[in-house]
mmCIF file of C-alpha atoms in Angstrom:
data_model
loop_
_atom_site.group_PDB
_atom_site.id
_atom_site.type_symbol
_atom_site.label_atom_id
_atom_site.label_comp_id
_atom_site.label_asym_id
_atom_site.label_seq_id
_atom_site.Cartn_x
_atom_site.Cartn_y
_atom_site.Cartn_z
ATOM 1 C CA MET A 1 50.555 93.859 100.042
ATOM 2 C CA THR A 2 52.087 96.422 102.411
ATOM 3 C CA ARG A 3 54.851 94.047 103.461
ATOM 4 C CA PHE A 4 55.396 93.057 99.832
ATOM 5 C CA VAL A 5 55.736 96.689 98.643
ATOM 6 C CA ILE A 6 58.025 97.724 101.536
ATOM 7 C CA ARG A 7 60.326 94.782 100.864
ATOM 8 C CA ARG A 8 60.539 95.664 97.170
ATOM 9 C CA ILE A 9 61.308 99.314 97.964
ATOM 10 C CA LEU A 10 64.077 98.312 100.382
ATOM 11 C CA TYR A 11 65.589 96.118 97.663
ATOM 12 C CA MET A 12 65.836 99.190 95.419
ATOM 13 C CA ILE A 13 68.379 101.026 97.587
ATOM 14 C CA PRO A 14 71.329 98.562 97.423
ATOM 15 C CA THR A 15 70.464 97.761 93.812
ATOM 16 C CA LEU A 16 70.788 101.396 92.733
ATOM 17 C CA PHE A 17 73.995 101.820 94.754
ATOM 18 C CA VAL A 18 75.632 98.797 93.108
ATOM 19 C CA VAL A 19 74.454 99.911 89.649
ATOM 20 C CA SER A 20 75.834 103.428 90.116
ATOM 21 C CA VAL A 21 79.249 102.150 91.293
ATOM 22 C CA ALA A 22 79.421 99.571 88.492
ATOM 23 C CA ALA A 23 78.434 102.109 85.826
ATOM 24 C CA PHE A 24 80.978 104.671 87.046
ATOM 25 C CA ALA A 25 83.713 102.019 87.195
ATOM 26 C CA ILE A 26 82.981 100.582 83.744
ATOM 27 C CA ILE A 27 83.125 104.029 82.159
ATOM 28 C CA GLN A 28 86.634 104.491 83.562
ATOM 29 C CA LEU A 29 87.922 101.030 82.581
ATOM 30 C CA PRO A 30 89.440 102.134 79.237
ATOM 31 C CA PRO A 31 92.903 103.685 79.629
ATOM 32 C CA GLY A 32 92.980 107.457 79.972
ATOM 33 C CA ASP A 33 90.031 109.787 80.299
ATOM 34 C CA TYR A 34 88.114 112.398 78.311
ATOM 35 C CA LEU A 35 91.170 114.622 77.965
ATOM 36 C CA THR A 36 93.197 111.700 76.581
ATOM 37 C CA THR A 37 90.484 111.088 73.983
ATOM 38 C CA LEU A 38 90.322 114.798 73.147
ATOM 39 C CA LYS A 39 94.101 115.008 72.727
ATOM 40 C CA SER A 40 94.124 111.956 70.423
ATOM 41 C CA GLN A 41 91.352 113.434 68.263
ATOM 42 C CA LEU A 42 93.155 116.777 67.926
ATOM 43 C CA GLU A 43 96.439 115.075 67.062
ATOM 44 C CA ALA A 44 94.675 112.980 64.402
ATOM 45 C CA GLN A 45 93.438 116.255 62.873
ATOM 46 C CA GLY A 46 96.935 117.762 62.932
ATOM 47 C CA GLN A 47 96.194 120.105 65.848
ATOM 48 C CA THR A 48 97.913 120.448 69.185
ATOM 49 C CA ILE A 49 96.640 121.397 72.625
ATOM 50 C CA ASP A 50 98.614 123.289 75.228
ATOM 51 C CA GLN A 51 99.720 121.163 78.198
ATOM 52 C CA ALA A 52 98.860 123.974 80.579
ATOM 53 C CA GLN A 53 95.338 123.987 79.188
ATOM 54 C CA LEU A 54 95.116 120.219 79.677
ATOM 55 C CA ALA A 55 96.300 120.591 83.278
ATOM 56 C CA ALA A 56 93.734 123.332 83.917
ATOM 57 C CA LEU A 57 90.923 121.176 82.523
ATOM 58 C CA GLU A 58 92.102 118.170 84.545
ATOM 59 C CA ASP A 59 92.103 120.263 87.722
ATOM 60 C CA ARG A 60 88.698 121.785 86.914
ATOM 61 C CA TYR A 61 86.956 118.444 86.430
ATOM 62 C CA GLY A 62 88.962 116.545 89.060
ATOM 63 C CA LEU A 63 90.105 113.933 86.541
ATOM 64 C CA GLY A 64 93.350 113.392 88.439
ATOM 65 C CA ASP A 65 91.560 112.376 91.644
ATOM 66 C CA PRO A 66 91.217 108.704 92.671
ATOM 67 C CA PHE A 67 88.143 106.782 91.538
ATOM 68 C CA TYR A 68 86.358 106.848 94.887
ATOM 69 C CA VAL A 69 86.859 110.618 95.236
ATOM 70 C CA GLN A 70 85.345 111.257 91.805
ATOM 71 C CA TYR A 71 82.441 108.897 92.550
ATOM 72 C CA LEU A 72 81.654 110.398 95.964
ATOM 73 C CA SER A 73 81.873 113.925 94.555
ATOM 74 C CA TRP A 74 79.493 112.999 91.717
ATOM 75 C CA MET A 75 76.951 111.183 93.909
ATOM 76 C CA GLY A 76 77.136 113.828 96.621
ATOM 77 C CA ALA A 77 76.293 116.565 94.134
ATOM 78 C CA ILE A 78 73.359 114.515 92.797
ATOM 79 C CA LEU A 79 71.889 113.640 96.199
ATOM 80 C CA LEU A 80 72.430 117.029 97.859
ATOM 81 C CA HIS A 81 71.977 119.481 95.004
ATOM 82 C CA GLY A 82 70.458 117.555 92.093
ATOM 83 C CA ASP A 83 73.615 118.384 90.088
ATOM 84 C CA PHE A 84 74.646 115.620 87.673
ATOM 85 C CA GLY A 85 77.873 117.362 86.753
ATOM 86 C CA GLN A 86 79.163 118.960 83.582
ATOM 87 C CA SER A 87 79.376 117.249 80.212
ATOM 88 C CA PHE A 88 82.950 117.526 78.964
ATOM 89 C CA GLU A 89 82.146 117.203 75.273
ATOM 90 C CA TRP A 90 78.977 119.327 75.176
ATOM 91 C CA ASN A 91 80.252 121.839 77.757
ATOM 92 C CA ARG A 92 76.749 121.950 79.233
ATOM 93 C CA PRO A 93 75.222 120.739 82.503
ATOM 94 C CA VAL A 94 74.217 117.101 82.247
ATOM 95 C CA SER A 95 70.794 117.960 83.689
ATOM 96 C CA GLU A 96 70.054 120.151 80.650
ATOM 97 C CA LEU A 97 70.967 117.356 78.240
ATOM 98 C CA LEU A 98 68.800 114.913 80.187
ATOM 99 C CA ALA A 99 65.894 117.349 80.110
ATOM 100 C CA ASP A 100 66.254 117.629 76.310
ATOM 101 C CA ARG A 101 66.526 113.917 75.466
ATOM 102 C CA LEU A 102 64.882 111.907 78.259
ATOM 103 C CA PRO A 103 61.240 112.994 77.666
ATOM 104 C CA LEU A 104 61.408 111.896 74.016
ATOM 105 C CA THR A 105 62.955 108.564 75.029
ATOM 106 C CA MET A 106 60.224 107.994 77.604
ATOM 107 C CA THR A 107 57.546 108.934 75.067
ATOM 108 C CA ILE A 108 58.845 106.363 72.600
ATOM 109 C CA ALA A 109 59.219 103.723 75.343
ATOM 110 C CA VAL A 110 55.670 104.160 76.694
ATOM 111 C CA ALA A 111 54.137 104.353 73.216
ATOM 112 C CA THR A 112 56.030 101.227 72.148
ATOM 113 C CA LEU A 113 54.876 99.395 75.274
ATOM 114 C CA LEU A 114 51.225 100.319 74.611
ATOM 115 C CA PHE A 115 51.583 99.283 70.968
ATOM 116 C CA THR A 116 53.080 95.965 72.040
ATOM 117 C CA TRP A 117 50.206 95.279 74.434
ATOM 118 C CA LEU A 118 47.449 96.327 72.030
ATOM 119 C CA VAL A 119 48.798 94.116 69.239
ATOM 120 C CA ALA A 120 50.080 91.143 71.229
ATOM 121 C CA PHE A 121 47.031 90.585 73.449
ATOM 122 C CA PRO A 122 44.350 89.855 70.808
ATOM 123 C CA ILE A 123 46.767 87.928 68.589
ATOM 124 C CA GLY A 124 48.072 85.848 71.504
ATOM 125 C CA VAL A 125 44.555 84.955 72.656
ATOM 126 C CA TYR A 126 43.425 84.154 69.106
ATOM 127 C CA THR A 127 46.382 81.875 68.338
ATOM 128 C CA ALA A 128 45.849 79.984 71.613
ATOM 129 C CA VAL A 129 42.106 79.511 71.120
ATOM 130 C CA ARG A 130 42.462 78.668 67.400
ATOM 131 C CA LYS A 131 45.636 76.622 67.664
ATOM 132 C CA TYR A 132 46.928 74.878 64.527
ATOM 133 C CA SER A 133 44.519 76.871 62.364
ATOM 134 C CA LEU A 134 45.547 78.862 59.297
ATOM 135 C CA GLY A 135 45.443 82.072 61.354
ATOM 136 C CA ASP A 136 47.647 80.509 64.033
ATOM 137 C CA TYR A 137 50.261 79.404 61.487
ATOM 138 C CA THR A 138 50.155 82.813 59.774
ATOM 139 C CA MET A 139 50.606 84.752 63.013
ATOM 140 C CA THR A 140 53.357 82.358 64.103
ATOM 141 C CA PHE A 141 55.220 82.912 60.824
ATOM 142 C CA VAL A 142 54.899 86.700 61.140
ATOM 143 C CA GLY A 143 56.017 86.481 64.769
ATOM 144 C CA PHE A 144 59.150 84.536 63.858
ATOM 145 C CA LEU A 145 59.927 87.184 61.225
ATOM 146 C CA GLY A 146 59.593 89.883 63.867
ATOM 147 C CA LEU A 147 62.016 88.038 66.122
ATOM 148 C CA ALA A 148 64.505 87.235 63.359
ATOM 149 C CA VAL A 149 64.758 90.583 61.526
ATOM 150 C CA PRO A 150 67.053 93.071 63.363
ATOM 151 C CA ASN A 151 65.516 96.395 64.361
ATOM 152 C CA PHE A 152 68.006 98.430 62.361
ATOM 153 C CA MET A 153 67.105 96.427 59.232
ATOM 154 C CA LEU A 154 63.433 97.330 59.686
ATOM 155 C CA ALA A 155 64.467 100.957 60.143
ATOM 156 C CA LEU A 156 66.394 100.868 56.862
ATOM 157 C CA ILE A 157 63.433 99.238 55.076
ATOM 158 C CA PHE A 158 60.993 101.871 56.357
ATOM 159 C CA SER A 159 63.391 104.646 55.376
ATOM 160 C CA TYR A 160 63.787 103.259 51.852
ATOM 161 C CA VAL A 161 60.079 102.638 51.285
ATOM 162 C CA GLY A 162 59.097 106.047 52.639
ATOM 163 C CA LEU A 163 61.604 107.892 50.447
ATOM 164 C CA GLU A 164 61.281 105.746 47.305
ATOM 165 C CA TYR A 165 57.521 105.275 47.090
ATOM 166 C CA PHE A 166 56.054 108.142 49.112
ATOM 167 C CA GLY A 167 58.723 110.803 48.665
ATOM 168 C CA GLN A 168 58.833 111.401 52.414
ATOM 169 C CA SER A 169 61.739 111.028 54.791
ATOM 170 C CA VAL A 170 60.872 109.083 57.944
ATOM 171 C CA GLY A 171 64.032 110.131 59.778
ATOM 172 C CA GLY A 172 63.891 112.186 62.960
ATOM 173 C CA LEU A 173 60.967 112.934 65.216
ATOM 174 C CA PHE A 174 60.103 116.377 63.847
ATOM 175 C CA SER A 175 59.840 118.160 60.532
ATOM 176 C CA PRO A 176 62.603 120.747 59.910
ATOM 177 C CA GLU A 177 60.336 123.681 60.771
ATOM 178 C CA TYR A 178 59.510 122.204 64.199
ATOM 179 C CA VAL A 179 62.972 121.035 65.312
ATOM 180 C CA ASP A 180 63.839 124.230 67.202
ATOM 181 C CA ALA A 181 60.277 125.463 67.737
ATOM 182 C CA ARG A 182 58.653 125.708 71.145
ATOM 183 C CA TRP A 183 56.112 123.115 72.184
ATOM 184 C CA ASN A 184 52.645 123.802 70.830
ATOM 185 C CA ILE A 185 49.756 121.895 69.268
ATOM 186 C CA GLY A 186 51.410 121.909 65.850
ATOM 187 C CA LYS A 187 54.668 120.448 67.207
ATOM 188 C CA ILE A 188 52.804 117.726 69.124
ATOM 189 C CA LEU A 189 50.831 116.734 66.003
ATOM 190 C CA ASP A 190 54.055 116.713 63.980
ATOM 191 C CA LEU A 191 55.652 114.430 66.601
ATOM 192 C CA LEU A 192 52.715 112.018 66.344
ATOM 193 C CA GLN A 193 53.130 111.895 62.551
ATOM 194 C CA HIS A 194 56.767 110.800 62.917
ATOM 195 C CA LEU A 195 56.366 108.632 66.013
ATOM 196 C CA TRP A 196 54.780 105.596 64.352
ATOM 197 C CA VAL A 197 57.967 104.517 62.563
ATOM 198 C CA PRO A 198 60.214 104.084 65.656
ATOM 199 C CA ILE A 199 57.266 102.495 67.493
ATOM 200 C CA LEU A 200 56.815 99.868 64.780
ATOM 201 C CA VAL A 201 60.547 99.252 64.477
ATOM 202 C CA LEU A 202 61.260 98.976 68.218
ATOM 203 C CA GLY A 203 58.039 97.108 69.008
ATOM 204 C CA ALA A 204 58.356 94.412 66.336
ATOM 205 C CA ALA A 205 60.554 91.961 68.231
ATOM 206 C CA GLY A 206 58.922 92.629 71.602
ATOM 207 C CA THR A 207 55.436 92.103 70.201
ATOM 208 C CA ALA A 208 56.410 88.836 68.536
ATOM 209 C CA GLY A 209 58.034 87.528 71.712
ATOM 210 C CA ILE A 210 55.070 88.368 73.951
ATOM 211 C CA ILE A 211 52.647 86.762 71.490
ATOM 212 C CA ARG A 212 54.547 83.488 71.745
ATOM 213 C CA ILE A 213 54.722 83.685 75.559
ATOM 214 C CA LEU A 214 51.035 84.563 75.925
ATOM 215 C CA ARG A 215 50.018 81.770 73.540
ATOM 216 C CA ALA A 216 52.087 79.174 75.428
ATOM 217 C CA ASN A 217 50.831 80.291 78.853
ATOM 218 C CA LEU A 218 47.200 80.392 77.742
ATOM 219 C CA LEU A 219 47.436 76.919 76.166
ATOM 220 C CA ASP A 220 48.769 75.580 79.468
ATOM 221 C CA GLU A 221 45.918 77.203 81.410
ATOM 222 C CA LEU A 222 43.241 75.933 79.012
ATOM 223 C CA ARG A 223 44.346 72.335 79.707
ATOM 224 C CA LYS A 224 44.035 72.597 83.500
ATOM 225 C CA PRO A 225 41.266 70.829 85.470
ATOM 226 C CA TYR A 226 39.486 74.017 86.609
ATOM 227 C CA VAL A 227 38.802 74.921 82.959
ATOM 228 C CA VAL A 228 37.389 71.468 82.251
ATOM 229 C CA THR A 229 35.219 71.704 85.385
ATOM 230 C CA ALA A 230 33.934 75.170 84.441
ATOM 231 C CA ARG A 231 32.984 73.923 80.981
ATOM 232 C CA ALA A 232 31.262 70.877 82.455
ATOM 233 C CA LYS A 233 29.155 73.187 84.634
ATOM 234 C CA GLY A 234 27.989 75.058 81.550
ATOM 235 C CA LEU A 235 29.962 78.310 81.904
ATOM 236 C CA ARG A 236 29.966 80.281 78.639
ATOM 237 C CA GLU A 237 33.206 79.873 76.696
ATOM 238 C CA ARG A 238 33.916 83.598 76.394
ATOM 239 C CA THR A 239 33.221 84.217 80.093
ATOM 240 C CA LEU A 240 35.419 81.289 81.058
ATOM 241 C CA LEU A 241 38.232 82.404 78.753
ATOM 242 C CA PHE A 242 38.535 85.983 79.965
ATOM 243 C CA ARG A 243 37.655 85.521 83.653
ATOM 244 C CA TYR A 244 40.172 82.821 84.576
ATOM 245 C CA PRO A 245 42.872 81.489 82.167
ATOM 246 C CA THR A 246 43.477 84.769 80.334
ATOM 247 C CA ARG A 247 43.854 86.611 83.631
ATOM 248 C CA ILE A 248 46.619 84.248 84.712
ATOM 249 C CA ALA A 249 48.248 84.323 81.276
ATOM 250 C CA LEU A 250 48.445 88.134 81.468
ATOM 251 C CA ASN A 251 51.473 87.927 83.761
ATOM 252 C CA PRO A 252 53.951 88.381 80.862
ATOM 253 C CA PHE A 253 52.216 91.640 79.904
ATOM 254 C CA VAL A 254 52.586 93.083 83.368
ATOM 255 C CA SER A 255 56.134 91.839 83.885
ATOM 256 C CA THR A 256 57.321 93.622 80.704
ATOM 257 C CA VAL A 257 56.994 96.993 82.452
ATOM 258 C CA GLY A 258 60.269 96.360 84.270
ATOM 259 C CA TRP A 259 62.515 95.287 81.385
ATOM 260 C CA VAL A 260 61.013 97.357 78.571
ATOM 261 C CA LEU A 261 63.347 100.331 79.193
ATOM 262 C CA PRO A 262 66.707 98.535 79.049
ATOM 263 C CA SER A 263 65.584 96.472 76.055
ATOM 264 C CA LEU A 264 64.316 99.552 74.217
ATOM 265 C CA VAL A 265 67.424 101.583 74.983
ATOM 266 C CA GLY A 266 69.649 98.700 73.902
ATOM 267 C CA GLY A 267 67.914 98.446 70.543
ATOM 268 C CA GLU A 268 67.258 102.162 70.311
ATOM 269 C CA ILE A 269 70.922 103.140 70.044
ATOM 270 C CA ILE A 270 71.343 101.634 66.564
ATOM 271 C CA VAL A 271 67.781 102.437 65.450
ATOM 272 C CA SER A 272 68.193 106.057 66.561
ATOM 273 C CA GLN A 273 71.394 106.330 64.545
ATOM 274 C CA VAL A 274 69.614 105.023 61.450
ATOM 275 C CA LEU A 275 66.485 107.150 61.882
ATOM 276 C CA GLY A 276 68.240 110.224 63.278
ATOM 277 C CA LEU A 277 66.284 110.328 66.556
ATOM 278 C CA ASP A 278 67.265 112.877 69.216
ATOM 279 C CA THR A 279 66.948 110.451 72.116
ATOM 280 C CA THR A 280 69.243 109.207 74.856
ATOM 281 C CA GLY A 281 70.597 106.300 72.793
ATOM 282 C CA PRO A 282 72.981 108.245 70.519
ATOM 283 C CA LEU A 283 73.831 110.572 73.406
ATOM 284 C CA LEU A 284 74.880 107.608 75.573
ATOM 285 C CA LEU A 285 76.875 106.024 72.736
ATOM 286 C CA ARG A 286 78.785 109.225 72.073
ATOM 287 C CA ALA A 287 79.421 109.769 75.795
ATOM 288 C CA LEU A 288 80.886 106.272 76.136
ATOM 289 C CA GLN A 289 83.087 106.722 73.064
ATOM 290 C CA SER A 290 84.528 110.005 74.326
ATOM 291 C CA GLN A 291 84.671 108.879 77.994
ATOM 292 C CA ASP A 292 82.398 111.730 79.011
ATOM 293 C CA MET A 293 81.987 110.028 82.375
ATOM 294 C CA TYR A 294 79.495 112.352 84.059
ATOM 295 C CA LEU A 295 77.127 112.304 81.092
ATOM 296 C CA ALA A 296 77.432 108.547 80.498
ATOM 297 C CA GLY A 297 77.193 107.735 84.204
ATOM 298 C CA SER A 298 74.155 109.970 84.661
ATOM 299 C CA LEU A 299 72.361 108.426 81.692
ATOM 300 C CA ILE A 300 73.004 104.907 82.959
ATOM 301 C CA LEU A 301 71.970 105.913 86.485
ATOM 302 C CA VAL A 302 68.705 107.563 85.380
ATOM 303 C CA LEU A 303 67.792 104.634 83.135
ATOM 304 C CA SER A 304 68.618 102.227 85.969
ATOM 305 C CA VAL A 305 66.354 104.175 88.346
ATOM 306 C CA LEU A 306 63.525 104.069 85.803
ATOM 307 C CA THR A 307 64.098 100.350 85.281
ATOM 308 C CA VAL A 308 63.969 99.637 89.016
ATOM 309 C CA ILE A 309 60.812 101.748 89.371
ATOM 310 C CA GLY A 310 59.291 99.905 86.420
ATOM 311 C CA THR A 311 60.149 96.589 88.050
ATOM 312 C CA LEU A 312 58.496 97.745 91.284
ATOM 313 C CA LEU A 313 55.333 98.739 89.410
ATOM 314 C CA SER A 314 55.260 95.431 87.549
ATOM 315 C CA ASP A 315 55.663 93.515 90.843
ATOM 316 C CA ILE A 316 52.782 95.443 92.397
ATOM 317 C CA LEU A 317 50.553 94.888 89.353
ATOM 318 C CA LEU A 318 51.422 91.191 89.325
ATOM 319 C CA ALA A 319 50.449 90.921 92.982
ATOM 320 C CA LEU A 320 47.140 92.649 92.234
ATOM 321 C CA ILE A 321 46.115 90.421 89.334
ATOM 322 C CA ASP A 322 47.577 87.140 90.609
ATOM 323 C CA PRO A 323 46.339 86.048 94.069
ATOM 324 C CA ARG A 324 49.116 83.440 94.306
ATOM 325 C CA ILE A 325 51.744 86.177 94.716
ATOM 326 C CA ARG A 326 49.737 87.926 97.451
ATOM 327 C CA TYR A 327 49.230 84.624 99.273
ATOM 328 C CA ARG A 328 52.966 83.939 99.260
ATOM 329 C CA TYR A 329 53.713 87.113 101.255
ATOM 330 C CA GLN A 330 50.852 86.860 103.767
#
């Protein structure tokens, strides 16, 4: 296990370097920069901006420097001082914006992951054990619906039903009186009251997919000779089911820790726009549109770091529950 973990940690370093360079380069691929976008927006509104002011802003943010100079300056400030730079559009330090949005994004991601596990595990086991039964067909049909219906469509449906039939808006994560309030018990309880909608919306497709994977894996394990032998020796069905085949079939659950963040953020951008969530999704979308490179690059970098850490944790958990992985690295 020690060799396995050290190797995975060493893999993280070049991965994060490549991701940071690629993210910074992609943000700068469109012609121009933030000041070009700002000038175009002002001209579309009939306003003008002084060229001297543009030159001062370009010199302040180093937008006229070559790509590698801007990248090294950005990464050097992060590694040496923990400074992610200044957001052009918000005129605030990027670290402050991350501190405002990232905790809510992580809360939704972790809660959605737990919801996915709690729902998918019993349904996946049931549909495998009771294959071709009415319950299996019903769960399969519901699962295909979850995979087929886009997340933003579910968000619109929840919004309509909540407003039309219950007279309550499901948008946002807080009630108006708690939006700017400090954290206290009341604000936490209010967050929990609003949290279930984005969890259901974002977890629908993931839950349906894991149910299908768990069902297929468990059906394969139940057909293997060791299961037949255990039954022939008189081992109780429930003990047999949960001690051996289910343990091996749990691999998809553990492996989802690594890819849950990018998948949630990818779907969260549109869902957050529909539901009005103050998370990193809309912030990243706006930063990319305005070429706010330090904010967009920092968001992509932080999410990439969390994804790599999640992948490391999932690899370690897989090695713990599956002896075959440990044996491979002995």
